[in-house]
mmCIF file of C-alpha atoms and ligand atoms in Angstrom:
data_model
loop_
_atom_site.group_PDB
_atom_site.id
_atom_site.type_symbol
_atom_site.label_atom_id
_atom_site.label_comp_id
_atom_site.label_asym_id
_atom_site.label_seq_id
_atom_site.Cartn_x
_atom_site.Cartn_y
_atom_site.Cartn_z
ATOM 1 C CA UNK A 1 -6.748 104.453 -66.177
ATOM 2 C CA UNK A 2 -7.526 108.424 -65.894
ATOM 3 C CA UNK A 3 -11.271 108.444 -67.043
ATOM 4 C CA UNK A 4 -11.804 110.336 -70.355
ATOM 5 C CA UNK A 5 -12.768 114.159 -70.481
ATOM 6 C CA UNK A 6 -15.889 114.594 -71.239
ATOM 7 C CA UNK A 7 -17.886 116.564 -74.547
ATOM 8 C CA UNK A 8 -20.799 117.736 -74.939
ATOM 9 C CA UNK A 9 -22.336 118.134 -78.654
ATOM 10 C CA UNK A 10 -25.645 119.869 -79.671
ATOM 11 C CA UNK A 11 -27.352 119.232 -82.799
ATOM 12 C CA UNK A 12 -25.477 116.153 -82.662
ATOM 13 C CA UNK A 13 -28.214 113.611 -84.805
ATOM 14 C CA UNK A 14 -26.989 114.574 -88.162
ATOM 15 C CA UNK A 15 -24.276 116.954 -89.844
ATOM 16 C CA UNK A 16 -21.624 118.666 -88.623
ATOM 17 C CA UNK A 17 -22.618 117.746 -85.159
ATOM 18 C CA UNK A 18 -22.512 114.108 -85.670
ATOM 19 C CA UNK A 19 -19.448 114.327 -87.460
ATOM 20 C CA UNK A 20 -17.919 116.292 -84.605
ATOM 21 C CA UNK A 21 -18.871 113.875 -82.220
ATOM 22 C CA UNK A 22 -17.308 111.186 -84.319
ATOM 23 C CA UNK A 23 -14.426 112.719 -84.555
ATOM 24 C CA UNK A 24 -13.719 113.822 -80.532
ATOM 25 C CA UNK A 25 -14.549 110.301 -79.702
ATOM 26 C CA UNK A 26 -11.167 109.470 -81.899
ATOM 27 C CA UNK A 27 -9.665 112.389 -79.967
ATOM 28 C CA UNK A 28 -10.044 110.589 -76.751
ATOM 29 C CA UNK A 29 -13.498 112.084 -75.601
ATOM 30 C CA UNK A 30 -16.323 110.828 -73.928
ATOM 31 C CA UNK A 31 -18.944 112.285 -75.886
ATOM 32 C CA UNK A 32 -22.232 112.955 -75.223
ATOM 33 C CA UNK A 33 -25.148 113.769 -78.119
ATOM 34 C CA UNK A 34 -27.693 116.037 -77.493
ATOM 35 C CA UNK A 35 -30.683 116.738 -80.254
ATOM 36 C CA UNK A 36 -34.438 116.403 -80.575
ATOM 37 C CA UNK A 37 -33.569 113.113 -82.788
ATOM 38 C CA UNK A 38 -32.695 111.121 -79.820
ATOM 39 C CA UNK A 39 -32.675 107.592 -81.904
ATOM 40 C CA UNK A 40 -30.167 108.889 -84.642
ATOM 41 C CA UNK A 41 -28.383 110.081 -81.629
ATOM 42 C CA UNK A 42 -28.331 106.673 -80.020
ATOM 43 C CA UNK A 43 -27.314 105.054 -83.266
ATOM 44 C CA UNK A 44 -23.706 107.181 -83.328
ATOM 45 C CA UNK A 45 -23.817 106.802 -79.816
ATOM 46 C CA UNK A 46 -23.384 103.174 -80.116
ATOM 47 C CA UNK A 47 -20.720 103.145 -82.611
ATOM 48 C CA UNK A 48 -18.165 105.661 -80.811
ATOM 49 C CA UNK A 49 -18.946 104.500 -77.176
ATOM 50 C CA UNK A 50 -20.717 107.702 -76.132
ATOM 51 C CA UNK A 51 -24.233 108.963 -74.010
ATOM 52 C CA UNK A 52 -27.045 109.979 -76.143
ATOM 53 C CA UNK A 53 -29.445 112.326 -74.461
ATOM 54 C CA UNK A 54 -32.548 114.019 -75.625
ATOM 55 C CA UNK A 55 -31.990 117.446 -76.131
ATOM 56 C CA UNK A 56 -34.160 120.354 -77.187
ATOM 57 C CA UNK A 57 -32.322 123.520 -76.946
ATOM 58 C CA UNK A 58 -35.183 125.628 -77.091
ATOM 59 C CA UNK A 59 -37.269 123.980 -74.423
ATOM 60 C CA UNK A 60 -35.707 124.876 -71.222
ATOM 61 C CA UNK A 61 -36.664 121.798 -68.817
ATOM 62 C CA UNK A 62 -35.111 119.511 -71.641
ATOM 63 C CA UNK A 63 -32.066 121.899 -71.584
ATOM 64 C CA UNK A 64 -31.908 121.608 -67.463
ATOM 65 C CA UNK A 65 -33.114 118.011 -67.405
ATOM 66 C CA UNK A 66 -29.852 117.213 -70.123
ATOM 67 C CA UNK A 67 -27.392 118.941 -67.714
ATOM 68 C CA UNK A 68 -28.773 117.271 -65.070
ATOM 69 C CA UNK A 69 -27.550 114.295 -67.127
ATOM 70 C CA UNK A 70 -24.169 115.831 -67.369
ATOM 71 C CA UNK A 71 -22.673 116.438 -64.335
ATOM 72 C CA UNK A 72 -18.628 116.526 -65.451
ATOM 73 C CA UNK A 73 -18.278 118.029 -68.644
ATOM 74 C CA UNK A 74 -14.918 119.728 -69.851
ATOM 75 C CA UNK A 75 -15.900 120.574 -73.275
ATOM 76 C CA UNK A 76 -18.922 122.185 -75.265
ATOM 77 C CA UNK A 77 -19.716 122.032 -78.813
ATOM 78 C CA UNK A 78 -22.903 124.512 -79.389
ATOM 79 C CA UNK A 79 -23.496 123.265 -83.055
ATOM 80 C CA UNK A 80 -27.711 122.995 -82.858
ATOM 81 C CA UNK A 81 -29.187 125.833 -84.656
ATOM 82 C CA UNK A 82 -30.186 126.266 -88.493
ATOM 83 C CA UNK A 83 -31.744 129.047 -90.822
ATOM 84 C CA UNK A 84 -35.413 129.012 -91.875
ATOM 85 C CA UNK A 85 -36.322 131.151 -95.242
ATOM 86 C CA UNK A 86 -34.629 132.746 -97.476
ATOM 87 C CA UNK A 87 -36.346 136.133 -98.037
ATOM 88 C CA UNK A 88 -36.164 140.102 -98.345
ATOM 89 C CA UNK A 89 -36.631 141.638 -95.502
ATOM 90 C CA UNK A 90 -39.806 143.189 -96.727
ATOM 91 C CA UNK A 91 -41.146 139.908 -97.388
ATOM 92 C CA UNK A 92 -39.852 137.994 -94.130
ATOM 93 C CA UNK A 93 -41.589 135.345 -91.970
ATOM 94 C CA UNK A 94 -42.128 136.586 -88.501
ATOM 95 C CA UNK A 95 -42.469 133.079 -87.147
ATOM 96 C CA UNK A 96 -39.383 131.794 -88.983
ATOM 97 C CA UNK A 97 -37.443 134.810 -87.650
ATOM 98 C CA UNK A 98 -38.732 133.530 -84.097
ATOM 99 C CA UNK A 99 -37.346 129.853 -84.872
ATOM 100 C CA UNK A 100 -34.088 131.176 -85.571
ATOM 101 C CA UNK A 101 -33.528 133.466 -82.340
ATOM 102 C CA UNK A 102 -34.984 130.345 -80.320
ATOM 103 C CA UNK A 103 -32.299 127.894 -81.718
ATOM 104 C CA UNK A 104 -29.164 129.936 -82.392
ATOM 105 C CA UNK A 105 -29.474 132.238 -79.968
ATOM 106 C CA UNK A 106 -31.032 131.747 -76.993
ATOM 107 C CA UNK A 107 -30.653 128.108 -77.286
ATOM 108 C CA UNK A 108 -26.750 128.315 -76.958
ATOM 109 C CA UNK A 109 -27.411 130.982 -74.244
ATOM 110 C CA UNK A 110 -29.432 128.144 -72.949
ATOM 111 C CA UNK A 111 -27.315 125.304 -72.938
ATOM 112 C CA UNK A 112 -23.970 127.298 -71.848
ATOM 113 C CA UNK A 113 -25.241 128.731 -68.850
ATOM 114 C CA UNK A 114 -26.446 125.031 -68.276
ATOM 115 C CA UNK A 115 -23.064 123.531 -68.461
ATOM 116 C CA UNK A 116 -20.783 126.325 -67.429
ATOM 117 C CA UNK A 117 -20.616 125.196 -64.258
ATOM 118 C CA UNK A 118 -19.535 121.997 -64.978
ATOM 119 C CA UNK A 119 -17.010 123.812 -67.438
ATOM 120 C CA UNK A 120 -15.035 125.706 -64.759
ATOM 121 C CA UNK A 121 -15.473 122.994 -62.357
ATOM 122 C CA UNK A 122 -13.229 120.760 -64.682
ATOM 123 C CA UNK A 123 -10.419 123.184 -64.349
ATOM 124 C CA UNK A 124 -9.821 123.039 -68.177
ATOM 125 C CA UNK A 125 -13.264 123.817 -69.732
ATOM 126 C CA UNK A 126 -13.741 124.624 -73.494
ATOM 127 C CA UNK A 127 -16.693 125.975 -75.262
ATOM 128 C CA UNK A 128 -16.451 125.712 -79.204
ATOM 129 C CA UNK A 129 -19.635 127.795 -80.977
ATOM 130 C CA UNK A 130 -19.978 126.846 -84.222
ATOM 131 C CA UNK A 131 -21.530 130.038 -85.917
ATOM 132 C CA UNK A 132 -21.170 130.653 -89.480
ATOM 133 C CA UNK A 133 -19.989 133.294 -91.902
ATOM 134 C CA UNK A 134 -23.176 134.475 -91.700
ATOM 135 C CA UNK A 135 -22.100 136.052 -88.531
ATOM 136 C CA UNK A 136 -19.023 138.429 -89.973
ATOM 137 C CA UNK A 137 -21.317 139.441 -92.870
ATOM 138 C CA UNK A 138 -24.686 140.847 -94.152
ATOM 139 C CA UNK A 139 -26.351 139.067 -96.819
ATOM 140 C CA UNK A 140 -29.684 139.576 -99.533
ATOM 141 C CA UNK A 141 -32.682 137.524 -98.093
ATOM 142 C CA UNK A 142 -30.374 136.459 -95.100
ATOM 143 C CA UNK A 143 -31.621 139.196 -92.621
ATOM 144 C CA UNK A 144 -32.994 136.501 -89.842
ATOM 145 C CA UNK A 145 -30.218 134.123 -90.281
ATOM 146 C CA UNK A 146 -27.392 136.723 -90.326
ATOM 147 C CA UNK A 147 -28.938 138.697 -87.284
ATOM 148 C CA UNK A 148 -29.333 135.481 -85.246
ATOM 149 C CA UNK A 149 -25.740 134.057 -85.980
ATOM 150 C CA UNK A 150 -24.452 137.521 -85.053
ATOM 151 C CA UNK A 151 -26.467 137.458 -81.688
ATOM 152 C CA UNK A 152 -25.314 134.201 -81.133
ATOM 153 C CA UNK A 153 -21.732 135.112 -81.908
ATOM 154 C CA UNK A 154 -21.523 137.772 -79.738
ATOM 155 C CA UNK A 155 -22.419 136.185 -77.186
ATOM 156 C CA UNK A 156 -19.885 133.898 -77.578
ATOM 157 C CA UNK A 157 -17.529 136.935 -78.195
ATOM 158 C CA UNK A 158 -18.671 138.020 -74.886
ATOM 159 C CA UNK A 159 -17.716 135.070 -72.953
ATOM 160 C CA UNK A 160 -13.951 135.300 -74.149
ATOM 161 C CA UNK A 161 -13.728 138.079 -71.838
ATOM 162 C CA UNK A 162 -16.471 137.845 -69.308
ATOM 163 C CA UNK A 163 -14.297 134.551 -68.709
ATOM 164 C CA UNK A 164 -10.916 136.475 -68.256
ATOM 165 C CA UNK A 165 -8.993 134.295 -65.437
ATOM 166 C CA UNK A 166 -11.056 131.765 -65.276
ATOM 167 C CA UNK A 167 -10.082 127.811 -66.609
ATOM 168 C CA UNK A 168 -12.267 127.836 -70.130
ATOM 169 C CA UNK A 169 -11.592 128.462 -73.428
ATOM 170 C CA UNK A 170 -13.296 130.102 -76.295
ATOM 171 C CA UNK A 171 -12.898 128.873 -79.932
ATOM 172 C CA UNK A 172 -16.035 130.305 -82.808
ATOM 173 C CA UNK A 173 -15.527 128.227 -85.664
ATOM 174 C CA UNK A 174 -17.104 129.579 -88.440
ATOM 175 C CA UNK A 175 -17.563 127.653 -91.376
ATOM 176 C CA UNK A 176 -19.374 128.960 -95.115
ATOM 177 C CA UNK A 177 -20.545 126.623 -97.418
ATOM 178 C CA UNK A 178 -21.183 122.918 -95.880
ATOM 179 C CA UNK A 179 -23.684 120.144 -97.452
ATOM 180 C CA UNK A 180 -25.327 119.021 -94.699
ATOM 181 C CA UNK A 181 -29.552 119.172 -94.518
ATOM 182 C CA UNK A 182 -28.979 123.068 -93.499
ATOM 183 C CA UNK A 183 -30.417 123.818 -96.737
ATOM 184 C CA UNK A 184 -33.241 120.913 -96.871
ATOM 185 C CA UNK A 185 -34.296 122.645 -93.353
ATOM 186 C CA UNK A 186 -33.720 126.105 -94.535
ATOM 187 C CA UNK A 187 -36.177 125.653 -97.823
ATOM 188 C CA UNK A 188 -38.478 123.689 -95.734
ATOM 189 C CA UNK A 189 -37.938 119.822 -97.642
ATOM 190 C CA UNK A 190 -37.449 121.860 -100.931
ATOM 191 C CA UNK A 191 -35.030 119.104 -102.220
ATOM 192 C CA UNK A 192 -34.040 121.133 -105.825
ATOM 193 C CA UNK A 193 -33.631 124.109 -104.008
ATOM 194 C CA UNK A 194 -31.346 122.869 -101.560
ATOM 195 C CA UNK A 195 -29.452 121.344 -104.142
ATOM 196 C CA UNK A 196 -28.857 124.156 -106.364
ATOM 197 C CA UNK A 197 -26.700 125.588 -103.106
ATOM 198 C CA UNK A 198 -24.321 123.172 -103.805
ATOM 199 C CA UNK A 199 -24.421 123.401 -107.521
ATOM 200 C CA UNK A 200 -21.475 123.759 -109.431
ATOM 201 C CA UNK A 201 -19.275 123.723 -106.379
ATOM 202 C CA UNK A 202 -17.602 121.274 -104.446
ATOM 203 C CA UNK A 203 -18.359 122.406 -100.516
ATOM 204 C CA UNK A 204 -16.927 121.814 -97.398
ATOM 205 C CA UNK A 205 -18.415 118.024 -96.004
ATOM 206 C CA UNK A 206 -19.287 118.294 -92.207
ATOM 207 C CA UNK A 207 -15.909 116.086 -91.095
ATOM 208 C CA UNK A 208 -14.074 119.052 -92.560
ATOM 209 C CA UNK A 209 -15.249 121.273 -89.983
ATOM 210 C CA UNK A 210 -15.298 118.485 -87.627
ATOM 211 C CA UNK A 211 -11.317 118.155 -87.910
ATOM 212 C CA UNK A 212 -10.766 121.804 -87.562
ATOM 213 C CA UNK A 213 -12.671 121.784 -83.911
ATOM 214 C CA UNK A 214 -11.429 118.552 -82.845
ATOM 215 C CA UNK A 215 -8.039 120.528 -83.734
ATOM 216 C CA UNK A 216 -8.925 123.280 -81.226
ATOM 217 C CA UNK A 217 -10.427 121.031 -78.922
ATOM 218 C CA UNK A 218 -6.801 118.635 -78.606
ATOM 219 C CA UNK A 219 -4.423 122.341 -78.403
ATOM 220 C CA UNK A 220 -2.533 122.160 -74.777
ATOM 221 C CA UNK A 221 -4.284 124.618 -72.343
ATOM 222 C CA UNK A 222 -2.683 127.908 -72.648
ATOM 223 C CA UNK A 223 -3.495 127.681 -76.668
ATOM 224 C CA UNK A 224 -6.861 129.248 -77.257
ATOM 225 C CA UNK A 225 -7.746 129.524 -80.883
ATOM 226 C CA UNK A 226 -10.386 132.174 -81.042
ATOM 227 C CA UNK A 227 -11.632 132.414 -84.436
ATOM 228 C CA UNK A 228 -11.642 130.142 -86.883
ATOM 229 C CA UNK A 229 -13.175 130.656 -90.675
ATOM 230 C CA UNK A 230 -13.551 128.216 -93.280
ATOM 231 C CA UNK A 231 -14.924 127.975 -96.596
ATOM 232 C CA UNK A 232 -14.547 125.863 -99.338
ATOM 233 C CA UNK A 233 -11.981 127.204 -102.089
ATOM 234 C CA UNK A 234 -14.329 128.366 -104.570
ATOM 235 C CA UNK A 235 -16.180 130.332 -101.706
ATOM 236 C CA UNK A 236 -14.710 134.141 -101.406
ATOM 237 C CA UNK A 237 -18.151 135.121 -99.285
ATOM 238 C CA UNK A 238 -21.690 134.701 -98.506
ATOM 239 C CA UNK A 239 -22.587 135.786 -101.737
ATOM 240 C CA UNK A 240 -19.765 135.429 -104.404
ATOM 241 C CA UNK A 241 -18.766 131.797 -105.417
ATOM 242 C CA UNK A 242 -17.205 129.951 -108.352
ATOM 243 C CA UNK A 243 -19.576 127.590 -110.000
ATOM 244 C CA UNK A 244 -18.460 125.070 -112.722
ATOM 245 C CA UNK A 245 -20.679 124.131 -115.546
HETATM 246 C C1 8X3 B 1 -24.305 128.656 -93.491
HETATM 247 C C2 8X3 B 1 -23.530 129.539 -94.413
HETATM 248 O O1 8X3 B 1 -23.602 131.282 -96.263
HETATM 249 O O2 8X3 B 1 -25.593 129.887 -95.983
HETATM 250 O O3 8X3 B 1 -24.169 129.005 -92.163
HETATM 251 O O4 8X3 B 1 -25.099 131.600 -94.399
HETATM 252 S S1 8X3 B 1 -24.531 130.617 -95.272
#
């Protein structure tokens, strides 16, 4: 029996990364679960057959110490990251700005030159980036968040052609509105305020952006899907939405 290819998944305790790594272990992956939350890790780990593995991407001995735990790996989901604050510019946390460069950005910088190695090495490598609309526009208050997931996308960008010739592909999937505890994290535990994101609308749930990259992830070789957006219907943009009620 050919053994099965191997996936890597940050963030992978809770949201769209666990859902993702549910649904490329149905895909025929082996996955593997990287995040600070280990023991939720370990619990998903157990139900899809997969390797959890303590992961925090903005530490890097645990990022070299995870690859180290990795040694085949064919394809990457960098899905850990997250917004902190939601503020004017004028007004805007220095120290949450940091957070979000450490995770989004330099984190995936990070964990991809970690694993690209092991990417090529496969001979059919795959790196999905999960960045967010947040990275094709500019929005009020979203200054940190907006600048990091356009750092973070272009690197990613950058790859697709730094990577010209070479056996990987390069699929950003870029989702809008998804209820997941981005929003809990974003207003600090603020349970109303995260909420009223969600008010009035019915958003994307994190499988649905879990079946779009296991989609990418299962295209034959030649097929790379570069871009992918998604929102939920009553979503036009960042900042214009249809609320009911
Ligand atoms: C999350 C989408 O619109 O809150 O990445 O920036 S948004």
């Amino acid at each position: 029996m050919t053994p099965s290819p191997v996936a890597v998944v940050t963030g992978a305790s809770s949201g769209i990364g666990a859902a993702t790594a549910r649904a490329l272990a149905a895909a025929g992956f082996h996955v593997v679960l990287g995040a600070r939350r280990v023991d939720r890790c370990a619990e998903i780990a157990k139900e899809i057959d997969g390797t959890a593995v303590r992961l925090d991407v903005t530490d890097a001995e645990s990022v070299s110490a995870f690859a180290a735990a990795v040694p085949e790996c064919r394809l990457l989901v960098n899905n850990a990251g997250g917004a902190k604050g939601l503020e004017p510019v004028a007004e805007a946390d220095e120290e949450d700005w940091r957070w979000m460069f450490e995770t989004n950005v330099i984190g995936t910088l990070r964990v991809t030159q970690a694993l690209l190695p092991a990417l090529l090495a496969s001979g059919d490598g795959h790196i999905v980036t999960v960045t967010s609309i947040a990275a094709m526009e500019a929005y009020d208050n979203g200054a940190g968040y907006t600048g990091a997931k356009h750092a973070q996308a272009m690197l990613h960008r950058t790859l697709r052609g730094e990577l010209l010739g070479q056996p990987v592909r390069l699929t950003e999937i870029a989702p809008g509105m998804v209820e997941t505890d981005f929003s809990l994290v974003r207003f600090e535990g603020d349970q109303e305020k995260a909420d009223n994101v969600y008010r009035g609308i019915t958003p994307l749930a994190p499988e649905d952006v879990a079946d779009v990259i296991a989609f990418a992830a299962t295209r034959p070789s030649h097929v790379n899907l570069d871009q992918i957006v998604l929102k939920p219907r009553a979503q036009a943009s960042a900042m214009r939405a249809h609320r009911e009620g």
